[in-house]
CSV table of C-alpha atoms in Angstrom, one decimal:
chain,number,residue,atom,x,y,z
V,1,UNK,CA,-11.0,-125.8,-80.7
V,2,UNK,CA,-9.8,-125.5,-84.1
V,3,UNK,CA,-11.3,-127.4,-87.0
V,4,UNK,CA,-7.6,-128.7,-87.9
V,5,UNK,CA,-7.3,-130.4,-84.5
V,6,UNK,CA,-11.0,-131.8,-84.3
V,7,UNK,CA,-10.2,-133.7,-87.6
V,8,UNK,CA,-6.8,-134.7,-86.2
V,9,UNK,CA,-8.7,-136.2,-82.9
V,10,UNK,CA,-11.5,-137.6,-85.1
V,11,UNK,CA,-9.0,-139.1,-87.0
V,12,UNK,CA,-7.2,-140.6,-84.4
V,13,UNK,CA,-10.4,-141.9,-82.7
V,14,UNK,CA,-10.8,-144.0,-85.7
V,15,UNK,CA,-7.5,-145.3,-84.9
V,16,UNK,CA,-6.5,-143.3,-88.2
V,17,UNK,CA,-2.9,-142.3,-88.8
V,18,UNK,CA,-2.8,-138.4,-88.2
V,19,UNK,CA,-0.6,-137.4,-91.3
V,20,UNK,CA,0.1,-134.0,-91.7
V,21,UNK,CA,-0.3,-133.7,-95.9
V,22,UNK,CA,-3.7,-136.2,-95.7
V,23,UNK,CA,-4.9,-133.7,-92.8
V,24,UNK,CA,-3.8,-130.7,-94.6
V,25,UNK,CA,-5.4,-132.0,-98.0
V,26,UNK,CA,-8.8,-132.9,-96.1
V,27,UNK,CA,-8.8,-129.2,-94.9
V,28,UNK,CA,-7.8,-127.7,-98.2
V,29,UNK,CA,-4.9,-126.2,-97.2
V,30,UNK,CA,-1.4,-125.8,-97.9
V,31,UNK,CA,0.7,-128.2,-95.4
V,32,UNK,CA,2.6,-124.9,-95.0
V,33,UNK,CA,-0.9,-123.3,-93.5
V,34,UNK,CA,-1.2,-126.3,-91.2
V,35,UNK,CA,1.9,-126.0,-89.8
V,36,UNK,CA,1.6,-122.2,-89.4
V,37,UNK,CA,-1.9,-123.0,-87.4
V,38,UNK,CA,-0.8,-126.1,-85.7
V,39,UNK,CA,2.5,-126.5,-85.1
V,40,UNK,CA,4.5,-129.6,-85.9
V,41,UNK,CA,2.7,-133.0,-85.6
V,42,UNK,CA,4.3,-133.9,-82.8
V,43,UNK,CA,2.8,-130.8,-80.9
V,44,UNK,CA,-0.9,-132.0,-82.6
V,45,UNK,CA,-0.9,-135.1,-81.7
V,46,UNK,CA,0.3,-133.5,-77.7
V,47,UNK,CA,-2.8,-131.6,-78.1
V,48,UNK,CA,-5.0,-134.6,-79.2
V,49,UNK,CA,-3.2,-137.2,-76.3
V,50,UNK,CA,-3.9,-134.3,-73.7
V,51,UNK,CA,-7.6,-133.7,-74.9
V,52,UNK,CA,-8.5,-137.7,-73.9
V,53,UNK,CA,-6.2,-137.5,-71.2
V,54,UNK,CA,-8.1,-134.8,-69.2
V,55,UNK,CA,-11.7,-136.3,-70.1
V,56,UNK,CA,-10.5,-139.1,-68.6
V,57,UNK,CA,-8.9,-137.4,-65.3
V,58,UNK,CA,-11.8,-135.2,-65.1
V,59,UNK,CA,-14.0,-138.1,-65.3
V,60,UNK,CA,-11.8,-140.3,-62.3
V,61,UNK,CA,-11.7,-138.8,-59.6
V,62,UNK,CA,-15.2,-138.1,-58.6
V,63,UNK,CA,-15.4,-141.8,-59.3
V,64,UNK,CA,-12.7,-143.1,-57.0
V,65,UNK,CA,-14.2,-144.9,-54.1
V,66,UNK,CA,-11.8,-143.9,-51.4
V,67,UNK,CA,-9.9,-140.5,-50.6
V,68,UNK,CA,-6.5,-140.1,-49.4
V,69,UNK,CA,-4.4,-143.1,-50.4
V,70,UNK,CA,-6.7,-145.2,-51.3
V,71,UNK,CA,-8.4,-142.8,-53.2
V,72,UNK,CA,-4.8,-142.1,-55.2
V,73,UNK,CA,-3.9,-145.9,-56.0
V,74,UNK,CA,-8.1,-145.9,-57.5
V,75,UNK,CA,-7.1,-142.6,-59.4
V,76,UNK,CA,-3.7,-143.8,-60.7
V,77,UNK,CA,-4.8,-147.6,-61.6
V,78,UNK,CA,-8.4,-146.5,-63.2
V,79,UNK,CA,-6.3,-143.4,-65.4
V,80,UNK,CA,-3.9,-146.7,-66.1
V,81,UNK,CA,-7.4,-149.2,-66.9
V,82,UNK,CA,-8.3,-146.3,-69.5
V,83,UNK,CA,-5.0,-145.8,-71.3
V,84,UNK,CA,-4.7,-149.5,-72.0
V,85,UNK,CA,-8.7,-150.5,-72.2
V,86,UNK,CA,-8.7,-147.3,-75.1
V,87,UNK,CA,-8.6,-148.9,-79.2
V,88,UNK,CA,-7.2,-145.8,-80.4
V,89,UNK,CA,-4.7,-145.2,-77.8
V,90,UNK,CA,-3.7,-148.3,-78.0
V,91,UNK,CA,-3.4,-148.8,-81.8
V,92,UNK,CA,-1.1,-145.4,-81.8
V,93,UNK,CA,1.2,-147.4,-79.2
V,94,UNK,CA,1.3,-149.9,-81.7
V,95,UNK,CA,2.0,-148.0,-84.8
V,96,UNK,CA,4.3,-145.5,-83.5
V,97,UNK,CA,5.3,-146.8,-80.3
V,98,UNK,CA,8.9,-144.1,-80.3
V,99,UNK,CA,6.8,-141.3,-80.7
V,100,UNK,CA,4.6,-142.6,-78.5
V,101,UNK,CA,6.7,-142.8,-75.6
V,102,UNK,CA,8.3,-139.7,-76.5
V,103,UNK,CA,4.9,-137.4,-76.9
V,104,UNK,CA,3.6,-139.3,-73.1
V,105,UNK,CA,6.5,-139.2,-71.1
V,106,UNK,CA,8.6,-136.8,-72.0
V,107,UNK,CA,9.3,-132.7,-71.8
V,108,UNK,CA,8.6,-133.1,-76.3
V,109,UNK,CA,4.7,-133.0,-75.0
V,110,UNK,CA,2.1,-131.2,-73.0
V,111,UNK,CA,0.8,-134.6,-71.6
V,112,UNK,CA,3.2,-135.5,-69.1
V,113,UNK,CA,3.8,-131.8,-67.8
V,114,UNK,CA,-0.3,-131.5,-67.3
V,115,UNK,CA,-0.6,-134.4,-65.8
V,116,UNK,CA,1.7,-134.3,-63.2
V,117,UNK,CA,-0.1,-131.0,-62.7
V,118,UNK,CA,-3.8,-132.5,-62.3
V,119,UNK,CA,-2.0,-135.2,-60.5
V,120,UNK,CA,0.2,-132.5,-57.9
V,121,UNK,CA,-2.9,-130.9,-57.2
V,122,UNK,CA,-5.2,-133.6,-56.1
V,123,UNK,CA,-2.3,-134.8,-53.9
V,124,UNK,CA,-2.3,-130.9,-52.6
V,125,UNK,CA,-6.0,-130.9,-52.0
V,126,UNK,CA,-6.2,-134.8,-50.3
V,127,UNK,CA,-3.0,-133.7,-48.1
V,128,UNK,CA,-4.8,-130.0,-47.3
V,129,UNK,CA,-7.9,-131.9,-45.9
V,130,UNK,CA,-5.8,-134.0,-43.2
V,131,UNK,CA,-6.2,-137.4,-45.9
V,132,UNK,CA,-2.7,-137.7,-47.4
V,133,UNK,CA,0.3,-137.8,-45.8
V,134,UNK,CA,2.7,-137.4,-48.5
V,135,UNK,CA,6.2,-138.9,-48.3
V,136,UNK,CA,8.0,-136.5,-50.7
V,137,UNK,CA,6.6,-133.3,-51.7
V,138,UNK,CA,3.9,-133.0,-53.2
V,139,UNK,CA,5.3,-132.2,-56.9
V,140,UNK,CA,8.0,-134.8,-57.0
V,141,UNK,CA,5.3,-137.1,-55.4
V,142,UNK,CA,2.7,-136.4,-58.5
V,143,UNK,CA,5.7,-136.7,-60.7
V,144,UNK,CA,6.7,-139.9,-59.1
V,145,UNK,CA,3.5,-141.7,-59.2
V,146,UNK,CA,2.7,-140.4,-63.1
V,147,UNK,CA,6.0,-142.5,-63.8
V,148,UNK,CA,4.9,-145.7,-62.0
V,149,UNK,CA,1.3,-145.3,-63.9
V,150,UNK,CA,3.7,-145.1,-67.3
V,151,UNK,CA,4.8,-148.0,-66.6
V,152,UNK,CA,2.2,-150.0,-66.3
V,153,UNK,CA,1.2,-148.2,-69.5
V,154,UNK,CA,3.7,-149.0,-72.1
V,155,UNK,CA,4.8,-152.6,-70.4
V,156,UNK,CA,4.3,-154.2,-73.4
V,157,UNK,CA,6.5,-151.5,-75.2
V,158,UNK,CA,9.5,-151.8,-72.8
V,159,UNK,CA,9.6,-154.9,-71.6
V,160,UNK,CA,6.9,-156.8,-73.8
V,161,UNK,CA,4.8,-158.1,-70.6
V,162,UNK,CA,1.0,-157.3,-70.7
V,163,UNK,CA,-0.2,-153.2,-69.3
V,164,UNK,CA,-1.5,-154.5,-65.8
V,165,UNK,CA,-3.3,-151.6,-64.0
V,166,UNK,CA,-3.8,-153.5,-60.8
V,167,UNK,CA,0.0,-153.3,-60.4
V,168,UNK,CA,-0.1,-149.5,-60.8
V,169,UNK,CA,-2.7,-149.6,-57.7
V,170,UNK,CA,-0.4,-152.3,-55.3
V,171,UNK,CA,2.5,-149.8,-56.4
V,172,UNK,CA,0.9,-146.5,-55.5
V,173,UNK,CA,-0.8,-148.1,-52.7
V,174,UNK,CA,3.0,-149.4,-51.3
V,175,UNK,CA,4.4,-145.7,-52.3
V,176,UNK,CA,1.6,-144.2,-49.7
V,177,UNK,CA,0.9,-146.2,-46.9
C-alpha cells in the first residue's frame, strides 16, 4: 500500500478529516502529485472504507456460529454491529453523511461492488455444500441482503432512528427461511 493512502487511513482512524491539500502538505507534495497517485478523494477514501470493510468480512465469517441461513443473518447483522460499533466510521457518517452514503452504497465506490462480491460468494459456497437454499440467484441475493445491512447502517441518516443490527439479522433471517 502506498504511503499516501496509509496516512489517509491513519488519519481517518483518528476520526481525522482526510483533506486532500492537509494530506498532500503532510506528504510534501504538490496536491497535483496526489491526485496523479491517488485519484480523487472520493476514490481515497473508497479505498480506505474498503480496507476496514474486508478486515472486518475476513474476520466474520469464521466467527459466525451457524452455516447456511443462520450463518448469513450472523454474517450480515455482526458486518452491521461493526459498521455502527466503529468511532471512526461512525464520526465520517456524521461529518459527511452525502458522501458517505454515496462512497457505501453506490456505483461512485469500490465498497459496495466488493461487497456484494465477498457477500455472492459465501452465498455460492453455503448453497454449493447443500446449506443455502437461495430464493433469488445468488448475485441479486448478495446484492439484496448488502441493501438491507445498509439500512440498518445509515438509519439514523435516513430516517433518524438508531442503526439496530439485530433487525438486519430478523430481516436476513425472514429473507432466507
Amino acid at each position: 500500500m502506498s504511503h499516501e493512502f496509509e496516512l489517509a487511513r491513519e488519519w481517518f482512524l483518528a476520526g481525522r478529516r482526510v483533506d486532500m491539500g492537509e494530506l498532500a502538505q503532510a506528504l510534501s507534495i504538490s496536491r497535483a502529485t496526489l491526485h496523479r497517485r491517488v485519484g480523487s478523494r472520493d476514490r481515497l477514501l473508497g479505498e480506505v472504507l474498503w480496507s476496514l470493510s474486508s478486515a472486518s468480512i475476513a474476520r466474520l465469517w469464521p466467527s459466525s456460529v451457524g452455516r447456511g441461513a443462520a450463518g448469513i443473518a450472523d454474517f450480515v447483522s455482526g458486518y452491521v454491529r461493526l459498521a455502527n460499533d466503529s468511532p471512526p466510521f461512525r464520526d465520517f457518517l456524521r461529518r459527511e453523511p452525502e458522501r458517505a452514503l454515496r462512497l457505501l452504497t453506490t456505483r461512485a465506490s469500490v465498497c459496495q461492488k466488493r461487497t456484494t462480491e465477498k457477500l455472492s460468494a459465501l452465498l455460492a459456497g453455503e448453497a454449493a455444500a447443500g446449506r443455502l437454499d437461495p430464493p433469488l440467484p445468488v448475485p441479486d441475493l448478495a446484492y439484496l441482503l448488502v441493501r438491507i445491512g445498509e439500512s440498518f447502517v445509515y438509519t439514523d441518516v435516513i430516517t433518524g432512528d438508531a442503526p439496530d443490527a439485530s433487525k438486519a439479522h430478523a430481516a436476513v433471517t425472514a429473507l432466507l427461511t
